[in-house]
Amino acid sequence: MNAVLPARARLTGLSFLVAGVLFLLYPLVRPYGDETALSGAATMASPAWVAAHLFAMVGFVLLALGTLGLYLVLDRPLALRAAVVTWIGAGLTLPYYGAEDFGLNVVGARAVRDGDVSLLALVDEFRFGPVAIAMFASGLTLLGVGAVLAAVSAGRSKVLPRWSGAPLAAGMALFIPQFFGSPAVRVAHGLLLAIGGVWLAVALWRASRS
């Protein structure tokens, strides 16, 4: 690496590290409940609901910045493709997460305040609206593809260890399936992403000193 790249590598590693930690905090902090009952509405109305989804959103932003940084460190065409795909994926995913965070928080608070469980019908109307769910699924799929491309680029670079990007790529590829798991499964998925972020960060920091 030349004199400029070590600083880039350290900042890129920091992006992946913080993103991984935030992806773990997301399922740990997120409250769970029966979302067809007022108890579930109370979870959506809670500050923890807002904080948890905000952690995920910032995580996606840092993941996108990390893949861009990886390209600047490795200077490989595949890493550039990974960055482009990841940025598009984040752009498609974030609007859904914003509505999930702030929109459902308002719905939950109103349902609790009025004691009106029927308002929770709005939750699924939003979540499974054709445009919303298509954007969300497409965005998360592209984020998974971007993470896999980044991992392959890192493995082929001869700058980073061969499997340094694999855990993070696996976690991003499993982002959609984990939604269908129990809270414990979702926390385990967050832990996988945290391990992946830390692992890649350490690899980048070590490379910056070589």
N, C-alpha and C. Protein backbone atom coordinates (compact mmCIF):
# COMPACT_ATOMS: atom_id res chain seq x y z
N MET A 1 0.83 -1.20 0.00
CA MET A 1 0.00 0.00 0.00
C MET A 1 0.87 1.26 0.00
N ASN A 2 0.40 2.31 -0.69
CA ASN A 2 1.16 3.55 -0.65
C ASN A 2 0.80 4.33 0.61
N ALA A 3 1.29 5.56 0.72
CA ALA A 3 1.14 6.31 1.96
C ALA A 3 -0.30 6.72 2.23
N VAL A 4 -1.14 6.76 1.17
CA VAL A 4 -2.52 7.20 1.34
C VAL A 4 -3.42 6.06 1.77
N LEU A 5 -3.19 4.88 1.23
CA LEU A 5 -4.11 3.76 1.42
C LEU A 5 -4.27 3.28 2.86
N PRO A 6 -3.24 3.29 3.70
CA PRO A 6 -3.49 2.85 5.08
C PRO A 6 -4.59 3.61 5.78
N ALA A 7 -4.66 4.93 5.60
CA ALA A 7 -5.73 5.71 6.22
C ALA A 7 -7.07 5.29 5.67
N ARG A 8 -7.15 5.06 4.36
CA ARG A 8 -8.39 4.60 3.75
C ARG A 8 -8.79 3.25 4.31
N ALA A 9 -7.82 2.36 4.46
CA ALA A 9 -8.10 1.03 4.98
C ALA A 9 -8.64 1.09 6.40
N ARG A 10 -8.06 1.96 7.22
CA ARG A 10 -8.52 2.07 8.60
C ARG A 10 -9.95 2.63 8.67
N LEU A 11 -10.23 3.65 7.86
CA LEU A 11 -11.58 4.21 7.85
C LEU A 11 -12.59 3.21 7.30
N THR A 12 -12.19 2.47 6.27
CA THR A 12 -13.08 1.45 5.71
C THR A 12 -13.35 0.37 6.74
N GLY A 13 -12.31 -0.05 7.44
CA GLY A 13 -12.50 -1.04 8.49
C GLY A 13 -13.43 -0.54 9.58
N LEU A 14 -13.30 0.74 9.93
CA LEU A 14 -14.17 1.31 10.96
C LEU A 14 -15.63 1.29 10.49
N SER A 15 -15.87 1.57 9.21
CA SER A 15 -17.24 1.53 8.68
C SER A 15 -17.83 0.14 8.83
N PHE A 16 -17.06 -0.88 8.46
CA PHE A 16 -17.57 -2.24 8.57
C PHE A 16 -17.76 -2.65 10.03
N LEU A 17 -16.84 -2.23 10.89
CA LEU A 17 -16.94 -2.57 12.31
C LEU A 17 -18.21 -1.99 12.92
N VAL A 18 -18.44 -0.71 12.73
CA VAL A 18 -19.61 -0.06 13.33
C VAL A 18 -20.89 -0.60 12.71
N ALA A 19 -20.87 -0.84 11.40
CA ALA A 19 -22.05 -1.43 10.75
C ALA A 19 -22.39 -2.77 11.37
N GLY A 20 -21.39 -3.61 11.58
CA GLY A 20 -21.63 -4.92 12.18
C GLY A 20 -22.22 -4.81 13.58
N VAL A 21 -21.69 -3.91 14.38
CA VAL A 21 -22.21 -3.73 15.74
C VAL A 21 -23.66 -3.24 15.70
N LEU A 22 -23.96 -2.32 14.80
CA LEU A 22 -25.33 -1.80 14.70
C LEU A 22 -26.30 -2.88 14.23
N PHE A 23 -25.85 -3.75 13.32
CA PHE A 23 -26.72 -4.84 12.87
C PHE A 23 -26.99 -5.84 13.99
N LEU A 24 -26.10 -5.94 14.96
CA LEU A 24 -26.37 -6.77 16.14
C LEU A 24 -27.31 -6.06 17.10
N LEU A 25 -27.11 -4.77 17.31
CA LEU A 25 -27.98 -4.01 18.20
C LEU A 25 -29.43 -3.99 17.70
N TYR A 26 -29.60 -4.01 16.38
CA TYR A 26 -30.93 -3.95 15.79
C TYR A 26 -31.86 -5.05 16.36
N PRO A 27 -31.53 -6.34 16.26
CA PRO A 27 -32.44 -7.34 16.83
C PRO A 27 -32.38 -7.44 18.35
N LEU A 28 -31.28 -6.99 18.95
CA LEU A 28 -31.18 -7.03 20.41
C LEU A 28 -32.08 -6.00 21.06
N VAL A 29 -32.13 -4.81 20.48
CA VAL A 29 -32.90 -3.71 21.06
C VAL A 29 -34.37 -3.77 20.63
N ARG A 30 -34.62 -4.29 19.43
CA ARG A 30 -35.98 -4.31 18.87
C ARG A 30 -36.92 -5.08 19.80
N PRO A 31 -38.06 -4.48 20.19
CA PRO A 31 -39.04 -5.21 20.98
C PRO A 31 -39.88 -6.12 20.10
N TYR A 32 -40.30 -7.24 20.64
CA TYR A 32 -41.10 -8.20 19.90
C TYR A 32 -42.43 -8.39 20.62
N GLY A 33 -43.50 -8.59 19.87
CA GLY A 33 -44.81 -8.80 20.47
C GLY A 33 -45.81 -9.22 19.42
N ASP A 34 -47.00 -9.55 19.85
CA ASP A 34 -48.09 -9.93 18.96
C ASP A 34 -48.59 -8.67 18.25
N GLU A 35 -48.26 -8.53 16.99
CA GLU A 35 -48.57 -7.30 16.28
C GLU A 35 -50.01 -7.23 15.79
N THR A 36 -50.84 -8.17 16.25
CA THR A 36 -52.28 -8.08 16.00
C THR A 36 -53.02 -7.63 17.26
N ALA A 37 -52.29 -7.40 18.34
CA ALA A 37 -52.90 -7.02 19.62
C ALA A 37 -52.32 -5.69 20.09
N LEU A 38 -52.97 -5.10 21.07
CA LEU A 38 -52.50 -3.82 21.59
C LEU A 38 -51.12 -3.94 22.24
N SER A 39 -50.78 -5.14 22.73
CA SER A 39 -49.43 -5.32 23.27
C SER A 39 -48.38 -5.15 22.18
N GLY A 40 -48.71 -5.62 20.96
CA GLY A 40 -47.80 -5.41 19.84
C GLY A 40 -47.73 -3.96 19.42
N ALA A 41 -48.88 -3.28 19.49
CA ALA A 41 -48.90 -1.85 19.18
C ALA A 41 -47.99 -1.10 20.14
N ALA A 42 -47.99 -1.53 21.40
CA ALA A 42 -47.14 -0.87 22.40
C ALA A 42 -45.67 -1.04 22.06
N THR A 43 -45.29 -2.19 21.49
CA THR A 43 -43.89 -2.36 21.10
C THR A 43 -43.52 -1.40 19.98
N MET A 44 -44.43 -1.22 19.01
CA MET A 44 -44.15 -0.30 17.92
C MET A 44 -44.10 1.15 18.40
N ALA A 45 -44.86 1.44 19.43
CA ALA A 45 -44.92 2.81 19.95
C ALA A 45 -43.74 3.14 20.86
N SER A 46 -42.91 2.16 21.17
CA SER A 46 -41.85 2.36 22.15
C SER A 46 -40.62 3.02 21.54
N PRO A 47 -39.84 3.73 22.35
CA PRO A 47 -38.57 4.30 21.86
C PRO A 47 -37.60 3.22 21.37
N ALA A 48 -37.68 2.03 21.96
CA ALA A 48 -36.79 0.95 21.54
C ALA A 48 -37.04 0.57 20.08
N TRP A 49 -38.30 0.60 19.65
CA TRP A 49 -38.64 0.30 18.25
C TRP A 49 -37.94 1.29 17.32
N VAL A 50 -38.03 2.56 17.65
CA VAL A 50 -37.40 3.60 16.82
C VAL A 50 -35.89 3.43 16.82
N ALA A 51 -35.31 3.22 17.99
CA ALA A 51 -33.85 3.09 18.09
C ALA A 51 -33.34 1.88 17.31
N ALA A 52 -34.02 0.74 17.44
CA ALA A 52 -33.57 -0.49 16.79
C ALA A 52 -33.54 -0.34 15.28
N HIS A 53 -34.61 0.19 14.71
CA HIS A 53 -34.65 0.34 13.26
C HIS A 53 -33.69 1.43 12.78
N LEU A 54 -33.48 2.43 13.61
CA LEU A 54 -32.49 3.44 13.27
C LEU A 54 -31.09 2.84 13.22
N PHE A 55 -30.79 1.93 14.15
CA PHE A 55 -29.50 1.23 14.12
C PHE A 55 -29.32 0.52 12.78
N ALA A 56 -30.38 -0.17 12.32
CA ALA A 56 -30.28 -0.90 11.05
C ALA A 56 -30.04 0.06 9.90
N MET A 57 -30.77 1.18 9.89
CA MET A 57 -30.62 2.13 8.78
C MET A 57 -29.21 2.70 8.72
N VAL A 58 -28.67 3.09 9.85
CA VAL A 58 -27.30 3.60 9.86
C VAL A 58 -26.33 2.50 9.45
N GLY A 59 -26.63 1.26 9.85
CA GLY A 59 -25.80 0.13 9.44
C GLY A 59 -25.74 -0.01 7.93
N PHE A 60 -26.89 0.14 7.26
CA PHE A 60 -26.91 0.05 5.80
C PHE A 60 -26.07 1.17 5.16
N VAL A 61 -26.18 2.36 5.71
CA VAL A 61 -25.39 3.48 5.19
C VAL A 61 -23.90 3.20 5.34
N LEU A 62 -23.50 2.71 6.51
CA LEU A 62 -22.08 2.42 6.74
C LEU A 62 -21.60 1.25 5.90
N LEU A 63 -22.48 0.29 5.65
CA LEU A 63 -22.11 -0.83 4.77
C LEU A 63 -21.82 -0.31 3.37
N ALA A 64 -22.66 0.60 2.88
CA ALA A 64 -22.43 1.19 1.57
C ALA A 64 -21.11 1.97 1.53
N LEU A 65 -20.86 2.75 2.58
CA LEU A 65 -19.60 3.48 2.65
C LEU A 65 -18.41 2.53 2.72
N GLY A 66 -18.59 1.44 3.45
CA GLY A 66 -17.51 0.45 3.57
C GLY A 66 -17.16 -0.19 2.23
N THR A 67 -18.17 -0.52 1.43
CA THR A 67 -17.89 -1.13 0.13
C THR A 67 -17.21 -0.13 -0.81
N LEU A 68 -17.61 1.13 -0.71
CA LEU A 68 -16.91 2.15 -1.49
C LEU A 68 -15.45 2.25 -1.04
N GLY A 69 -15.24 2.26 0.27
CA GLY A 69 -13.88 2.30 0.79
C GLY A 69 -13.07 1.09 0.37
N LEU A 70 -13.72 -0.07 0.30
CA LEU A 70 -13.02 -1.28 -0.12
C LEU A 70 -12.51 -1.13 -1.55
N TYR A 71 -13.33 -0.52 -2.40
CA TYR A 71 -12.88 -0.27 -3.77
C TYR A 71 -11.69 0.69 -3.77
N LEU A 72 -11.74 1.74 -2.96
CA LEU A 72 -10.64 2.70 -2.93
C LEU A 72 -9.36 2.08 -2.40
N VAL A 73 -9.50 1.08 -1.53
CA VAL A 73 -8.32 0.39 -1.00
C VAL A 73 -7.78 -0.62 -2.00
N LEU A 74 -8.66 -1.43 -2.58
CA LEU A 74 -8.23 -2.53 -3.44
C LEU A 74 -8.03 -2.12 -4.89
N ASP A 75 -8.80 -1.10 -5.35
CA ASP A 75 -8.73 -0.62 -6.72
C ASP A 75 -8.93 -1.77 -7.71
N ARG A 76 -10.00 -2.53 -7.50
CA ARG A 76 -10.32 -3.65 -8.38
C ARG A 76 -11.71 -3.42 -8.98
N PRO A 77 -11.89 -3.74 -10.28
CA PRO A 77 -13.20 -3.53 -10.92
C PRO A 77 -14.34 -4.23 -10.19
N LEU A 78 -14.09 -5.43 -9.69
CA LEU A 78 -15.15 -6.16 -9.00
C LEU A 78 -15.58 -5.43 -7.73
N ALA A 79 -14.63 -4.81 -7.05
CA ALA A 79 -14.96 -4.05 -5.84
C ALA A 79 -15.80 -2.82 -6.19
N LEU A 80 -15.55 -2.22 -7.35
CA LEU A 80 -16.37 -1.10 -7.79
C LEU A 80 -17.79 -1.56 -8.07
N ARG A 81 -17.94 -2.71 -8.72
CA ARG A 81 -19.29 -3.24 -8.97
C ARG A 81 -20.00 -3.54 -7.66
N ALA A 82 -19.25 -4.06 -6.69
CA ALA A 82 -19.84 -4.32 -5.38
C ALA A 82 -20.35 -3.04 -4.74
N ALA A 83 -19.58 -1.97 -4.86
CA ALA A 83 -19.97 -0.69 -4.27
C ALA A 83 -21.24 -0.15 -4.95
N VAL A 84 -21.28 -0.22 -6.27
CA VAL A 84 -22.44 0.30 -7.01
C VAL A 84 -23.69 -0.48 -6.64
N VAL A 85 -23.60 -1.81 -6.64
CA VAL A 85 -24.75 -2.65 -6.31
C VAL A 85 -25.21 -2.41 -4.88
N THR A 86 -24.26 -2.26 -3.97
CA THR A 86 -24.61 -2.04 -2.57
C THR A 86 -25.29 -0.68 -2.38
N TRP A 87 -24.80 0.33 -3.04
CA TRP A 87 -25.42 1.67 -2.92
C TRP A 87 -26.85 1.64 -3.46
N ILE A 88 -27.06 0.98 -4.58
CA ILE A 88 -28.42 0.89 -5.12
C ILE A 88 -29.31 0.10 -4.16
N GLY A 89 -28.77 -1.00 -3.62
CA GLY A 89 -29.53 -1.80 -2.66
C GLY A 89 -29.91 -1.00 -1.43
N ALA A 90 -28.98 -0.23 -0.91
CA ALA A 90 -29.28 0.59 0.27
C ALA A 90 -30.33 1.64 -0.05
N GLY A 91 -30.23 2.23 -1.24
CA GLY A 91 -31.21 3.24 -1.63
C GLY A 91 -32.61 2.69 -1.74
N LEU A 92 -32.75 1.45 -2.19
CA LEU A 92 -34.07 0.82 -2.29
C LEU A 92 -34.59 0.34 -0.95
N THR A 93 -33.69 -0.01 -0.04
CA THR A 93 -34.09 -0.57 1.25
C THR A 93 -34.48 0.50 2.27
N LEU A 94 -33.76 1.60 2.28
CA LEU A 94 -33.94 2.60 3.34
C LEU A 94 -35.33 3.22 3.41
N PRO A 95 -36.02 3.50 2.29
CA PRO A 95 -37.36 4.07 2.43
C PRO A 95 -38.31 3.15 3.20
N TYR A 96 -38.22 1.86 2.96
CA TYR A 96 -39.07 0.90 3.66
C TYR A 96 -38.76 0.90 5.15
N TYR A 97 -37.47 0.90 5.46
CA TYR A 97 -37.08 0.91 6.87
C TYR A 97 -37.51 2.19 7.56
N GLY A 98 -37.45 3.30 6.83
CA GLY A 98 -37.89 4.56 7.42
C GLY A 98 -39.36 4.53 7.77
N ALA A 99 -40.17 3.98 6.86
CA ALA A 99 -41.60 3.88 7.14
C ALA A 99 -41.87 2.88 8.26
N GLU A 100 -41.14 1.77 8.27
CA GLU A 100 -41.27 0.78 9.34
C GLU A 100 -40.94 1.40 10.69
N ASP A 101 -39.94 2.21 10.69
CA ASP A 101 -39.49 2.83 11.94
C ASP A 101 -40.46 3.92 12.39
N PHE A 102 -40.60 4.96 11.60
CA PHE A 102 -41.34 6.14 12.04
C PHE A 102 -42.85 6.01 11.77
N GLY A 103 -43.21 5.42 10.62
CA GLY A 103 -44.63 5.28 10.30
C GLY A 103 -45.35 4.34 11.25
N LEU A 104 -44.78 3.15 11.46
CA LEU A 104 -45.44 2.19 12.34
C LEU A 104 -45.38 2.63 13.80
N ASN A 105 -44.38 3.42 14.13
CA ASN A 105 -44.33 3.98 15.48
C ASN A 105 -45.55 4.88 15.74
N VAL A 106 -45.91 5.68 14.74
CA VAL A 106 -47.09 6.54 14.86
C VAL A 106 -48.36 5.71 14.92
N VAL A 107 -48.47 4.69 14.05
CA VAL A 107 -49.65 3.82 14.06
C VAL A 107 -49.80 3.13 15.41
N GLY A 108 -48.69 2.59 15.91
CA GLY A 108 -48.73 1.91 17.20
C GLY A 108 -49.14 2.83 18.33
N ALA A 109 -48.58 4.04 18.34
CA ALA A 109 -48.91 4.99 19.39
C ALA A 109 -50.39 5.38 19.34
N ARG A 110 -50.92 5.57 18.13
CA ARG A 110 -52.33 5.95 18.01
C ARG A 110 -53.24 4.79 18.44
N ALA A 111 -52.86 3.56 18.09
CA ALA A 111 -53.66 2.40 18.48
C ALA A 111 -53.71 2.26 20.00
N VAL A 112 -52.56 2.48 20.65
CA VAL A 112 -52.51 2.38 22.11
C VAL A 112 -53.32 3.51 22.74
N ARG A 113 -53.15 4.71 22.23
CA ARG A 113 -53.85 5.86 22.79
C ARG A 113 -55.37 5.72 22.67
N ASP A 114 -55.84 5.21 21.51
CA ASP A 114 -57.27 5.09 21.28
C ASP A 114 -57.83 3.74 21.74
N GLY A 115 -56.93 2.81 22.09
CA GLY A 115 -57.39 1.47 22.43
C GLY A 115 -58.05 0.78 21.25
N ASP A 116 -57.58 1.08 20.03
CA ASP A 116 -58.22 0.60 18.81
C ASP A 116 -57.30 -0.36 18.07
N VAL A 117 -57.50 -1.65 18.28
CA VAL A 117 -56.63 -2.65 17.67
C VAL A 117 -56.83 -2.70 16.15
N SER A 118 -57.95 -2.22 15.65
CA SER A 118 -58.20 -2.27 14.21
C SER A 118 -57.20 -1.43 13.42
N LEU A 119 -56.60 -0.44 14.07
CA LEU A 119 -55.60 0.39 13.39
C LEU A 119 -54.39 -0.43 12.95
N LEU A 120 -54.16 -1.56 13.60
CA LEU A 120 -53.00 -2.38 13.26
C LEU A 120 -53.13 -3.03 11.90
N ALA A 121 -54.33 -3.00 11.33
CA ALA A 121 -54.49 -3.49 9.96
C ALA A 121 -53.63 -2.67 8.99
N LEU A 122 -53.35 -1.43 9.36
CA LEU A 122 -52.52 -0.57 8.51
C LEU A 122 -51.09 -1.10 8.40
N VAL A 123 -50.65 -1.86 9.41
CA VAL A 123 -49.28 -2.37 9.42
C VAL A 123 -49.03 -3.26 8.21
N ASP A 124 -49.89 -4.26 8.02
CA ASP A 124 -49.70 -5.17 6.89
C ASP A 124 -50.03 -4.50 5.57
N GLU A 125 -50.94 -3.53 5.59
CA GLU A 125 -51.23 -2.81 4.35
C GLU A 125 -49.99 -2.08 3.86
N PHE A 126 -49.22 -1.54 4.81
CA PHE A 126 -47.96 -0.91 4.41
C PHE A 126 -46.93 -1.96 4.03
N ARG A 127 -46.69 -2.92 4.91
CA ARG A 127 -45.60 -3.86 4.70
C ARG A 127 -45.73 -4.64 3.40
N PHE A 128 -46.93 -4.99 3.04
CA PHE A 128 -47.12 -5.85 1.88
C PHE A 128 -47.75 -5.13 0.70
N GLY A 129 -47.69 -3.81 0.71
CA GLY A 129 -48.07 -3.06 -0.48
C GLY A 129 -47.14 -3.45 -1.63
N PRO A 130 -47.66 -3.63 -2.84
CA PRO A 130 -46.84 -4.16 -3.94
C PRO A 130 -45.55 -3.39 -4.20
N VAL A 131 -45.64 -2.07 -4.26
CA VAL A 131 -44.44 -1.28 -4.55
C VAL A 131 -43.46 -1.34 -3.37
N ALA A 132 -44.00 -1.19 -2.16
CA ALA A 132 -43.14 -1.18 -0.97
C ALA A 132 -42.38 -2.50 -0.82
N ILE A 133 -43.09 -3.61 -0.91
CA ILE A 133 -42.43 -4.91 -0.69
C ILE A 133 -41.48 -5.24 -1.83
N ALA A 134 -41.81 -4.80 -3.06
CA ALA A 134 -40.92 -5.05 -4.19
C ALA A 134 -39.61 -4.27 -4.03
N MET A 135 -39.72 -3.02 -3.61
CA MET A 135 -38.51 -2.23 -3.37
C MET A 135 -37.67 -2.83 -2.26
N PHE A 136 -38.34 -3.23 -1.19
CA PHE A 136 -37.64 -3.79 -0.03
C PHE A 136 -36.91 -5.08 -0.38
N ALA A 137 -37.63 -5.99 -1.03
CA ALA A 137 -37.02 -7.27 -1.39
C ALA A 137 -35.88 -7.07 -2.39
N SER A 138 -36.10 -6.19 -3.36
CA SER A 138 -35.05 -5.93 -4.35
C SER A 138 -33.83 -5.30 -3.69
N GLY A 139 -34.07 -4.36 -2.78
CA GLY A 139 -32.96 -3.70 -2.10
C GLY A 139 -32.13 -4.65 -1.27
N LEU A 140 -32.79 -5.50 -0.48
CA LEU A 140 -32.04 -6.44 0.36
C LEU A 140 -31.33 -7.49 -0.49
N THR A 141 -31.95 -7.89 -1.60
CA THR A 141 -31.28 -8.83 -2.50
C THR A 141 -30.02 -8.22 -3.08
N LEU A 142 -30.10 -6.97 -3.50
CA LEU A 142 -28.93 -6.30 -4.05
C LEU A 142 -27.85 -6.09 -2.98
N LEU A 143 -28.27 -5.81 -1.75
CA LEU A 143 -27.28 -5.69 -0.67
C LEU A 143 -26.55 -7.01 -0.46
N GLY A 144 -27.28 -8.12 -0.55
CA GLY A 144 -26.63 -9.42 -0.45
C GLY A 144 -25.67 -9.67 -1.58
N VAL A 145 -26.11 -9.34 -2.81
CA VAL A 145 -25.23 -9.52 -3.97
C VAL A 145 -23.99 -8.64 -3.85
N GLY A 146 -24.18 -7.41 -3.42
CA GLY A 146 -23.04 -6.50 -3.26
C GLY A 146 -22.05 -7.02 -2.24
N ALA A 147 -22.54 -7.56 -1.14
CA ALA A 147 -21.65 -8.10 -0.11
C ALA A 147 -20.88 -9.31 -0.61
N VAL A 148 -21.55 -10.15 -1.40
CA VAL A 148 -20.85 -11.31 -1.97
C VAL A 148 -19.78 -10.86 -2.96
N LEU A 149 -20.10 -9.89 -3.81
CA LEU A 149 -19.10 -9.38 -4.75
C LEU A 149 -17.91 -8.76 -4.01
N ALA A 150 -18.20 -8.04 -2.92
CA ALA A 150 -17.13 -7.45 -2.12
C ALA A 150 -16.25 -8.53 -1.50
N ALA A 151 -16.88 -9.61 -1.02
CA ALA A 151 -16.11 -10.70 -0.42
C ALA A 151 -15.23 -11.39 -1.44
N VAL A 152 -15.77 -11.61 -2.64
CA VAL A 152 -14.97 -12.24 -3.70
C VAL A 152 -13.81 -11.34 -4.09
N SER A 153 -14.08 -10.04 -4.21
CA SER A 153 -13.02 -9.10 -4.56
C SER A 153 -11.93 -9.09 -3.49
N ALA A 154 -12.34 -9.09 -2.22
CA ALA A 154 -11.35 -9.13 -1.13
C ALA A 154 -10.53 -10.40 -1.18
N GLY A 155 -11.20 -11.53 -1.44
CA GLY A 155 -10.51 -12.80 -1.48
C GLY A 155 -9.51 -12.93 -2.61
N ARG A 156 -9.80 -12.25 -3.71
CA ARG A 156 -8.90 -12.32 -4.87
C ARG A 156 -7.82 -11.25 -4.86
N SER A 157 -7.88 -10.35 -3.92
CA SER A 157 -7.02 -9.17 -3.94
C SER A 157 -5.56 -9.44 -3.59
N LYS A 158 -5.30 -10.50 -2.83
CA LYS A 158 -3.98 -10.80 -2.28
C LYS A 158 -3.51 -9.72 -1.30
N VAL A 159 -4.43 -8.81 -0.96
CA VAL A 159 -4.16 -7.80 0.06
C VAL A 159 -4.81 -8.22 1.38
N LEU A 160 -6.01 -8.78 1.28
CA LEU A 160 -6.76 -9.25 2.45
C LEU A 160 -6.81 -10.77 2.47
N PRO A 161 -7.00 -11.37 3.64
CA PRO A 161 -7.14 -12.82 3.71
C PRO A 161 -8.28 -13.32 2.82
N ARG A 162 -8.16 -14.52 2.32
CA ARG A 162 -9.07 -15.05 1.31
C ARG A 162 -10.52 -15.03 1.76
N TRP A 163 -10.78 -15.36 3.02
CA TRP A 163 -12.15 -15.49 3.50
C TRP A 163 -12.57 -14.31 4.39
N SER A 164 -11.85 -13.21 4.29
CA SER A 164 -12.12 -12.10 5.21
C SER A 164 -13.51 -11.50 5.05
N GLY A 165 -14.07 -11.55 3.86
CA GLY A 165 -15.39 -10.97 3.65
C GLY A 165 -16.52 -11.97 3.70
N ALA A 166 -16.20 -13.25 3.90
CA ALA A 166 -17.23 -14.29 3.81
C ALA A 166 -18.31 -14.20 4.88
N PRO A 167 -17.97 -14.02 6.17
CA PRO A 167 -19.04 -13.97 7.18
C PRO A 167 -20.02 -12.81 6.97
N LEU A 168 -19.51 -11.65 6.60
CA LEU A 168 -20.40 -10.51 6.37
C LEU A 168 -21.27 -10.78 5.14
N ALA A 169 -20.69 -11.37 4.10
CA ALA A 169 -21.46 -11.69 2.91
C ALA A 169 -22.56 -12.70 3.23
N ALA A 170 -22.23 -13.70 4.04
CA ALA A 170 -23.23 -14.70 4.42
C ALA A 170 -24.37 -14.05 5.19
N GLY A 171 -24.02 -13.14 6.11
CA GLY A 171 -25.05 -12.46 6.89
C GLY A 171 -25.97 -11.62 6.02
N MET A 172 -25.40 -10.91 5.06
CA MET A 172 -26.23 -10.08 4.19
C MET A 172 -27.09 -10.93 3.26
N ALA A 173 -26.55 -12.06 2.81
CA ALA A 173 -27.32 -12.96 1.96
C ALA A 173 -28.51 -13.57 2.70
N LEU A 174 -28.40 -13.66 4.02
CA LEU A 174 -29.47 -14.25 4.84
C LEU A 174 -30.40 -13.20 5.43
N PHE A 175 -30.29 -11.95 5.00
CA PHE A 175 -31.08 -10.89 5.62
C PHE A 175 -32.58 -11.12 5.44
N ILE A 176 -33.00 -11.53 4.25
CA ILE A 176 -34.43 -11.77 4.04
C ILE A 176 -34.91 -13.01 4.80
N PRO A 177 -34.23 -14.16 4.72
CA PRO A 177 -34.71 -15.33 5.46
C PRO A 177 -34.82 -15.13 6.97
N GLN A 178 -33.95 -14.31 7.55
CA GLN A 178 -33.97 -14.17 9.01
C GLN A 178 -35.26 -13.50 9.51
N PHE A 179 -35.96 -12.79 8.64
CA PHE A 179 -37.22 -12.16 9.06
C PHE A 179 -38.27 -13.21 9.44
N PHE A 180 -38.12 -14.43 8.94
CA PHE A 180 -39.10 -15.47 9.20
C PHE A 180 -38.72 -16.33 10.41
N GLY A 181 -37.64 -15.97 11.08
CA GLY A 181 -37.18 -16.72 12.24
C GLY A 181 -37.68 -16.13 13.55
N SER A 182 -37.40 -16.84 14.61
CA SER A 182 -37.76 -16.39 15.96
C SER A 182 -36.84 -15.24 16.37
N PRO A 183 -37.17 -14.54 17.46
CA PRO A 183 -36.25 -13.50 17.94
C PRO A 183 -34.84 -14.02 18.17
N ALA A 184 -34.72 -15.26 18.67
CA ALA A 184 -33.38 -15.82 18.90
C ALA A 184 -32.63 -15.99 17.58
N VAL A 185 -33.32 -16.42 16.53
CA VAL A 185 -32.70 -16.57 15.22
C VAL A 185 -32.26 -15.21 14.69
N ARG A 186 -33.08 -14.21 14.92
CA ARG A 186 -32.75 -12.88 14.42
C ARG A 186 -31.54 -12.30 15.16
N VAL A 187 -31.45 -12.57 16.45
CA VAL A 187 -30.27 -12.12 17.21
C VAL A 187 -29.03 -12.86 16.72
N ALA A 188 -29.17 -14.17 16.45
CA ALA A 188 -28.03 -14.95 15.94
C ALA A 188 -27.57 -14.39 14.59
N HIS A 189 -28.52 -13.99 13.78
CA HIS A 189 -28.17 -13.37 12.49
C HIS A 189 -27.42 -12.06 12.71
N GLY A 190 -27.89 -11.26 13.66
CA GLY A 190 -27.19 -10.03 13.98
C GLY A 190 -25.78 -10.29 14.46
N LEU A 191 -25.61 -11.36 15.24
CA LEU A 191 -24.28 -11.72 15.72
C LEU A 191 -23.37 -12.11 14.56
N LEU A 192 -23.92 -12.84 13.59
CA LEU A 192 -23.13 -13.20 12.40
C LEU A 192 -22.66 -11.95 11.67
N LEU A 193 -23.55 -10.97 11.51
CA LEU A 193 -23.16 -9.73 10.85
C LEU A 193 -22.10 -8.97 11.65
N ALA A 194 -22.24 -8.98 12.97
CA ALA A 194 -21.25 -8.31 13.82
C ALA A 194 -19.89 -8.97 13.68
N ILE A 195 -19.88 -10.30 13.70
CA ILE A 195 -18.62 -11.03 13.52
C ILE A 195 -18.01 -10.71 12.16
N GLY A 196 -18.87 -10.68 11.13
CA GLY A 196 -18.38 -10.37 9.80
C GLY A 196 -17.80 -8.98 9.70
N GLY A 197 -18.47 -8.00 10.32
CA GLY A 197 -17.96 -6.64 10.29
C GLY A 197 -16.64 -6.50 11.01
N VAL A 198 -16.53 -7.13 12.18
CA VAL A 198 -15.29 -7.07 12.96
C VAL A 198 -14.16 -7.79 12.23
N TRP A 199 -14.47 -8.95 11.68
CA TRP A 199 -13.46 -9.75 10.98
C TRP A 199 -12.87 -8.95 9.81
N LEU A 200 -13.74 -8.36 9.00
CA LEU A 200 -13.26 -7.60 7.86
C LEU A 200 -12.50 -6.35 8.30
N ALA A 201 -12.97 -5.73 9.36
CA ALA A 201 -12.27 -4.55 9.89
C ALA A 201 -10.86 -4.90 10.34
N VAL A 202 -10.72 -5.99 11.07
CA VAL A 202 -9.39 -6.41 11.54
C VAL A 202 -8.47 -6.72 10.36
N ALA A 203 -9.04 -7.38 9.33
CA ALA A 203 -8.24 -7.70 8.14
C ALA A 203 -7.74 -6.42 7.47
N LEU A 204 -8.60 -5.43 7.38
CA LEU A 204 -8.21 -4.16 6.75
C LEU A 204 -7.16 -3.43 7.60
N TRP A 205 -7.34 -3.44 8.91
CA TRP A 205 -6.38 -2.75 9.78
C TRP A 205 -5.02 -3.42 9.73
N ARG A 206 -5.01 -4.74 9.69
CA ARG A 206 -3.73 -5.46 9.57
C ARG A 206 -3.06 -5.16 8.24
N ALA A 207 -3.86 -5.13 7.17
CA ALA A 207 -3.30 -4.83 5.85
C ALA A 207 -2.73 -3.41 5.81
N SER A 208 -3.33 -2.50 6.56
CA SER A 208 -2.86 -1.11 6.54
C SER A 208 -1.49 -0.96 7.16
N ARG A 209 -1.09 -1.97 7.97
CA ARG A 209 0.23 -1.90 8.62
C ARG A 209 1.29 -2.68 7.86
N SER A 210 0.87 -3.35 6.79
CA SER A 210 1.84 -4.19 6.06
C SER A 210 2.58 -3.40 4.99
